[in-house]
């Protein structure tokens, strides 16, 4: 059965694109140019859960859980599930890591962290695990920040999106954010931020804003 958001014609288009980008680990198509990009739309759909990791008062990292759409997931099974059991063993996961981690590095793992308005995409360590829930492929990223920050003193904003809008990344409502080992009283809010518009200033990202008491 096709996902609810896909018409049959759109499924053919997305399936073709997914088959091409799956081996690249979500790397964007090298041949897509600015004019072509301007009239493009998202081809891969990701529902994202963000866990903000604290150590003491500081945010030290993020754990991201990406659930892909059924069509892209099917392409991943076709390309990487070598024994055809509709799951990924450690050898198959290693194959995915070998292409996904280096190719996604070029795009900052779609991870945008602003500290006092300055974008931080210099990560100390990035690890990837891959699993599936039924026919849905799951990426689990563990990202360690190079420069931990204290939300009781610093303005910390987080958003996960693909600047080219080739992939549509949306927070997985109704519980998209978790705070791990955060100090008492810390909280977050989510809002669309017009000042961080991307894709020809046409899309406002969902931005997570952290707040902790002094």
mmCIF file of C-alpha atoms in Angstrom:
data_model
loop_
_atom_site.group_PDB
_atom_site.id
_atom_site.type_symbol
_atom_site.label_atom_id
_atom_site.label_comp_id
_atom_site.label_asym_id
_atom_site.label_seq_id
_atom_site.Cartn_x
_atom_site.Cartn_y
_atom_site.Cartn_z
ATOM 1 C CA UNK A 1 0.000 0.000 0.000
ATOM 2 C CA UNK A 2 1.318 3.470 -0.885
ATOM 3 C CA UNK A 3 1.859 6.022 1.888
ATOM 4 C CA UNK A 4 -1.013 8.493 2.232
ATOM 5 C CA UNK A 5 1.087 11.397 0.946
ATOM 6 C CA UNK A 6 1.922 9.670 -2.373
ATOM 7 C CA UNK A 7 -0.073 9.621 -5.554
ATOM 8 C CA UNK A 8 0.793 6.808 -7.960
ATOM 9 C CA UNK A 9 2.613 9.147 -10.360
ATOM 10 C CA UNK A 10 4.546 10.754 -7.546
ATOM 11 C CA UNK A 11 5.467 7.308 -6.235
ATOM 12 C CA UNK A 12 7.137 6.486 -9.573
ATOM 13 C CA UNK A 13 9.138 9.728 -9.408
ATOM 14 C CA UNK A 14 10.182 9.335 -5.785
ATOM 15 C CA UNK A 15 11.017 5.654 -6.219
ATOM 16 C CA UNK A 16 13.372 6.463 -9.092
ATOM 17 C CA UNK A 17 15.092 9.204 -7.127
ATOM 18 C CA UNK A 18 15.306 7.097 -3.969
ATOM 19 C CA UNK A 19 16.973 4.293 -5.862
ATOM 20 C CA UNK A 20 19.675 6.707 -6.993
ATOM 21 C CA UNK A 21 20.360 8.388 -3.667
ATOM 22 C CA UNK A 22 20.163 5.321 -1.424
ATOM 23 C CA UNK A 23 23.679 4.153 -2.330
ATOM 24 C CA UNK A 24 24.913 7.667 -1.582
ATOM 25 C CA UNK A 25 23.548 7.538 1.958
ATOM 26 C CA UNK A 26 21.280 10.542 1.349
ATOM 27 C CA UNK A 27 23.947 12.481 -0.557
ATOM 28 C CA UNK A 28 22.244 14.900 -2.910
ATOM 29 C CA UNK A 29 22.389 14.161 -6.627
ATOM 30 C CA UNK A 30 25.654 15.574 -7.907
ATOM 31 C CA UNK A 31 24.136 16.692 -11.193
ATOM 32 C CA UNK A 32 21.364 18.871 -9.813
ATOM 33 C CA UNK A 33 22.044 22.514 -10.650
ATOM 34 C CA UNK A 34 20.645 25.797 -9.322
ATOM 35 C CA UNK A 35 17.985 26.172 -12.001
ATOM 36 C CA UNK A 36 16.822 22.614 -11.522
ATOM 37 C CA UNK A 37 16.853 23.031 -7.755
ATOM 38 C CA UNK A 38 14.624 26.078 -7.924
ATOM 39 C CA UNK A 39 11.722 24.087 -9.342
ATOM 40 C CA UNK A 40 12.358 20.943 -7.302
ATOM 41 C CA UNK A 41 10.427 19.582 -4.364
ATOM 42 C CA UNK A 42 11.233 17.152 -1.586
ATOM 43 C CA UNK A 43 11.695 13.545 -2.676
ATOM 44 C CA UNK A 44 12.620 11.901 0.605
ATOM 45 C CA UNK A 45 10.588 12.302 3.794
ATOM 46 C CA UNK A 46 12.047 11.945 7.289
ATOM 47 C CA UNK A 47 10.295 12.131 10.646
ATOM 48 C CA UNK A 48 12.800 13.167 13.276
ATOM 49 C CA UNK A 49 13.050 12.823 17.048
ATOM 50 C CA UNK A 50 15.713 14.859 18.849
ATOM 51 C CA UNK A 51 17.262 13.951 22.192
ATOM 52 C CA UNK A 52 19.353 16.756 23.677
ATOM 53 C CA UNK A 53 22.159 15.318 25.804
ATOM 54 C CA UNK A 54 23.440 17.194 28.857
ATOM 55 C CA UNK A 55 26.529 16.699 30.977
ATOM 56 C CA UNK A 56 26.175 18.832 34.066
ATOM 57 C CA UNK A 57 24.819 22.184 32.907
ATOM 58 C CA UNK A 58 26.106 21.937 29.360
ATOM 59 C CA UNK A 59 24.602 20.511 26.208
ATOM 60 C CA UNK A 60 27.204 18.075 24.898
ATOM 61 C CA UNK A 61 25.432 16.299 22.080
ATOM 62 C CA UNK A 62 22.341 15.226 20.186
ATOM 63 C CA UNK A 63 20.791 11.847 19.507
ATOM 64 C CA UNK A 64 18.667 11.912 16.368
ATOM 65 C CA UNK A 65 16.182 9.252 15.288
ATOM 66 C CA UNK A 66 15.183 9.488 11.639
ATOM 67 C CA UNK A 67 12.263 7.422 10.369
ATOM 68 C CA UNK A 68 12.220 7.358 6.560
ATOM 69 C CA UNK A 69 9.205 7.136 4.306
ATOM 70 C CA UNK A 70 8.175 3.729 2.940
ATOM 71 C CA UNK A 71 9.416 4.366 -0.583
ATOM 72 C CA UNK A 72 12.926 5.423 0.408
ATOM 73 C CA UNK A 73 13.028 2.595 2.958
ATOM 74 C CA UNK A 74 12.206 0.123 0.220
ATOM 75 C CA UNK A 75 15.123 1.433 -1.815
ATOM 76 C CA UNK A 76 17.417 0.959 1.177
ATOM 77 C CA UNK A 77 16.317 -2.660 1.564
ATOM 78 C CA UNK A 78 16.881 -3.289 -2.135
ATOM 79 C CA UNK A 79 20.395 -1.832 -2.026
ATOM 80 C CA UNK A 80 21.710 -2.973 1.356
ATOM 81 C CA UNK A 81 19.673 -5.944 2.612
ATOM 82 C CA UNK A 82 21.911 -8.472 0.899
ATOM 83 C CA UNK A 83 20.318 -11.579 2.417
ATOM 84 C CA UNK A 84 16.779 -10.392 1.719
ATOM 85 C CA UNK A 85 15.389 -10.845 5.229
ATOM 86 C CA UNK A 86 13.965 -7.273 5.412
ATOM 87 C CA UNK A 87 16.295 -6.307 8.242
ATOM 88 C CA UNK A 88 19.906 -5.220 8.575
ATOM 89 C CA UNK A 89 22.569 -7.356 10.237
ATOM 90 C CA UNK A 90 25.847 -5.836 11.434
ATOM 91 C CA UNK A 91 27.603 -6.475 8.132
ATOM 92 C CA UNK A 92 24.797 -4.748 6.213
ATOM 93 C CA UNK A 93 24.779 -1.850 8.680
ATOM 94 C CA UNK A 94 28.534 -1.442 8.150
ATOM 95 C CA UNK A 95 27.849 -1.133 4.429
ATOM 96 C CA UNK A 96 25.326 1.641 5.050
ATOM 97 C CA UNK A 97 27.660 3.442 7.455
ATOM 98 C CA UNK A 98 30.515 3.345 4.954
ATOM 99 C CA UNK A 99 28.569 5.529 2.527
ATOM 100 C CA UNK A 100 26.101 7.416 4.734
ATOM 101 C CA UNK A 101 28.466 8.886 7.308
ATOM 102 C CA UNK A 102 31.028 10.442 4.925
ATOM 103 C CA UNK A 103 28.439 11.630 2.399
ATOM 104 C CA UNK A 104 26.192 13.172 5.054
ATOM 105 C CA UNK A 105 29.181 14.984 6.581
ATOM 106 C CA UNK A 106 29.187 17.268 3.528
ATOM 107 C CA UNK A 107 25.680 18.400 4.517
ATOM 108 C CA UNK A 108 26.365 18.730 8.240
ATOM 109 C CA UNK A 109 24.151 15.712 8.900
ATOM 110 C CA UNK A 110 21.250 18.152 8.335
ATOM 111 C CA UNK A 111 21.999 19.299 11.896
ATOM 112 C CA UNK A 112 21.986 23.014 12.679
ATOM 113 C CA UNK A 113 22.989 24.199 16.137
ATOM 114 C CA UNK A 114 23.183 27.921 16.845
ATOM 115 C CA UNK A 115 24.902 29.203 19.987
ATOM 116 C CA UNK A 116 24.249 32.887 20.577
ATOM 117 C CA UNK A 117 23.281 33.199 16.932
ATOM 118 C CA UNK A 118 26.415 31.541 15.543
ATOM 119 C CA UNK A 119 25.961 28.316 13.571
ATOM 120 C CA UNK A 120 27.969 25.417 14.979
ATOM 121 C CA UNK A 121 28.459 22.466 12.613
ATOM 122 C CA UNK A 122 31.891 21.375 13.807
ATOM 123 C CA UNK A 123 31.114 18.097 15.572
ATOM 124 C CA UNK A 124 33.653 16.214 17.672
ATOM 125 C CA UNK A 125 32.227 12.777 16.931
ATOM 126 C CA UNK A 126 29.412 11.295 14.858
ATOM 127 C CA UNK A 127 28.157 7.715 15.003
ATOM 128 C CA UNK A 128 25.352 6.008 13.100
ATOM 129 C CA UNK A 129 23.252 2.953 13.835
ATOM 130 C CA UNK A 130 20.643 1.571 11.452
ATOM 131 C CA UNK A 131 17.561 -0.509 12.170
ATOM 132 C CA UNK A 132 14.033 -0.959 10.914
ATOM 133 C CA UNK A 133 10.545 -1.066 12.338
ATOM 134 C CA UNK A 134 8.647 -3.233 9.903
ATOM 135 C CA UNK A 135 9.122 -1.675 6.487
ATOM 136 C CA UNK A 136 10.424 1.641 7.838
ATOM 137 C CA UNK A 137 14.185 2.207 7.926
ATOM 138 C CA UNK A 138 15.494 4.031 10.987
ATOM 139 C CA UNK A 139 18.744 5.994 11.217
ATOM 140 C CA UNK A 140 19.982 6.726 14.739
ATOM 141 C CA UNK A 141 22.658 9.399 14.841
ATOM 142 C CA UNK A 142 24.763 10.169 17.898
ATOM 143 C CA UNK A 143 26.408 13.573 17.525
ATOM 144 C CA UNK A 144 28.915 15.003 19.997
ATOM 145 C CA UNK A 145 29.331 18.769 19.923
ATOM 146 C CA UNK A 146 32.836 20.148 19.587
ATOM 147 C CA UNK A 147 31.933 23.098 21.811
ATOM 148 C CA UNK A 148 29.396 22.244 24.529
ATOM 149 C CA UNK A 149 27.237 25.160 25.636
ATOM 150 C CA UNK A 150 25.301 26.085 28.753
ATOM 151 C CA UNK A 151 21.668 27.061 28.030
ATOM 152 C CA UNK A 152 21.454 28.904 31.343
ATOM 153 C CA UNK A 153 23.940 31.394 29.905
ATOM 154 C CA UNK A 154 23.884 30.824 26.145
ATOM 155 C CA UNK A 155 21.065 31.038 23.627
ATOM 156 C CA UNK A 156 20.938 27.544 22.093
ATOM 157 C CA UNK A 157 18.766 26.771 19.074
ATOM 158 C CA UNK A 158 18.570 23.468 17.215
ATOM 159 C CA UNK A 159 16.981 22.537 13.927
ATOM 160 C CA UNK A 160 17.266 19.530 11.624
ATOM 161 C CA UNK A 161 16.688 20.251 7.938
ATOM 162 C CA UNK A 162 18.138 19.829 4.463
ATOM 163 C CA UNK A 163 19.012 23.276 3.081
ATOM 164 C CA UNK A 164 18.346 22.102 -0.470
ATOM 165 C CA UNK A 165 14.894 20.741 0.465
ATOM 166 C CA UNK A 166 15.684 17.551 -1.398
ATOM 167 C CA UNK A 167 14.767 15.815 1.848
ATOM 168 C CA UNK A 168 11.826 16.993 3.936
ATOM 169 C CA UNK A 169 12.743 16.595 7.613
ATOM 170 C CA UNK A 170 9.950 17.226 10.127
ATOM 171 C CA UNK A 171 9.741 16.755 13.854
ATOM 172 C CA UNK A 172 7.879 13.590 14.811
ATOM 173 C CA UNK A 173 4.918 14.921 16.758
ATOM 174 C CA UNK A 174 3.520 14.755 19.385
ATOM 175 C CA UNK A 175 6.704 14.041 21.376
ATOM 176 C CA UNK A 176 9.579 15.174 19.158
ATOM 177 C CA UNK A 177 12.110 16.306 21.784
ATOM 178 C CA UNK A 178 13.646 14.748 24.874
ATOM 179 C CA UNK A 179 16.079 16.299 27.352
ATOM 180 C CA UNK A 180 18.549 13.729 28.683
ATOM 181 C CA UNK A 181 20.169 14.313 32.085
ATOM 182 C CA UNK A 182 19.184 17.980 31.993
ATOM 183 C CA UNK A 183 19.367 20.139 35.121
ATOM 184 C CA UNK A 184 16.140 20.707 37.007
ATOM 185 C CA UNK A 185 13.946 23.359 35.457
ATOM 186 C CA UNK A 186 15.229 23.072 31.891
ATOM 187 C CA UNK A 187 12.640 23.178 29.132
ATOM 188 C CA UNK A 188 12.284 23.720 25.412
ATOM 189 C CA UNK A 189 9.972 25.360 22.927
ATOM 190 C CA UNK A 190 9.410 24.727 19.220
ATOM 191 C CA UNK A 191 8.493 27.356 16.668
ATOM 192 C CA UNK A 192 8.984 28.174 13.013
ATOM 193 C CA UNK A 193 11.728 30.759 12.643
ATOM 194 C CA UNK A 194 11.409 33.161 9.716
ATOM 195 C CA UNK A 195 14.917 34.513 10.319
ATOM 196 C CA UNK A 196 16.378 31.106 9.421
ATOM 197 C CA UNK A 197 14.408 30.597 6.223
ATOM 198 C CA UNK A 198 16.004 28.297 3.641
ATOM 199 C CA UNK A 199 15.395 26.993 0.123
ATOM 200 C CA UNK A 200 15.113 30.395 -1.521
ATOM 201 C CA UNK A 201 13.716 31.794 1.756
ATOM 202 C CA UNK A 202 10.507 29.857 1.169
ATOM 203 C CA UNK A 203 10.593 27.437 4.114
ATOM 204 C CA UNK A 204 10.782 28.300 7.795
ATOM 205 C CA UNK A 205 12.473 25.578 9.836
ATOM 206 C CA UNK A 206 11.115 24.131 13.060
ATOM 207 C CA UNK A 207 13.561 25.421 15.667
ATOM 208 C CA UNK A 208 14.028 23.948 19.140
ATOM 209 C CA UNK A 209 14.934 26.617 21.696
ATOM 210 C CA UNK A 210 16.386 25.538 25.031
ATOM 211 C CA UNK A 211 15.915 27.308 28.329
ATOM 212 C CA UNK A 212 17.502 26.544 31.706
ATOM 213 C CA UNK A 213 17.362 28.556 34.934
ATOM 214 C CA UNK A 214 20.429 30.459 36.025
#
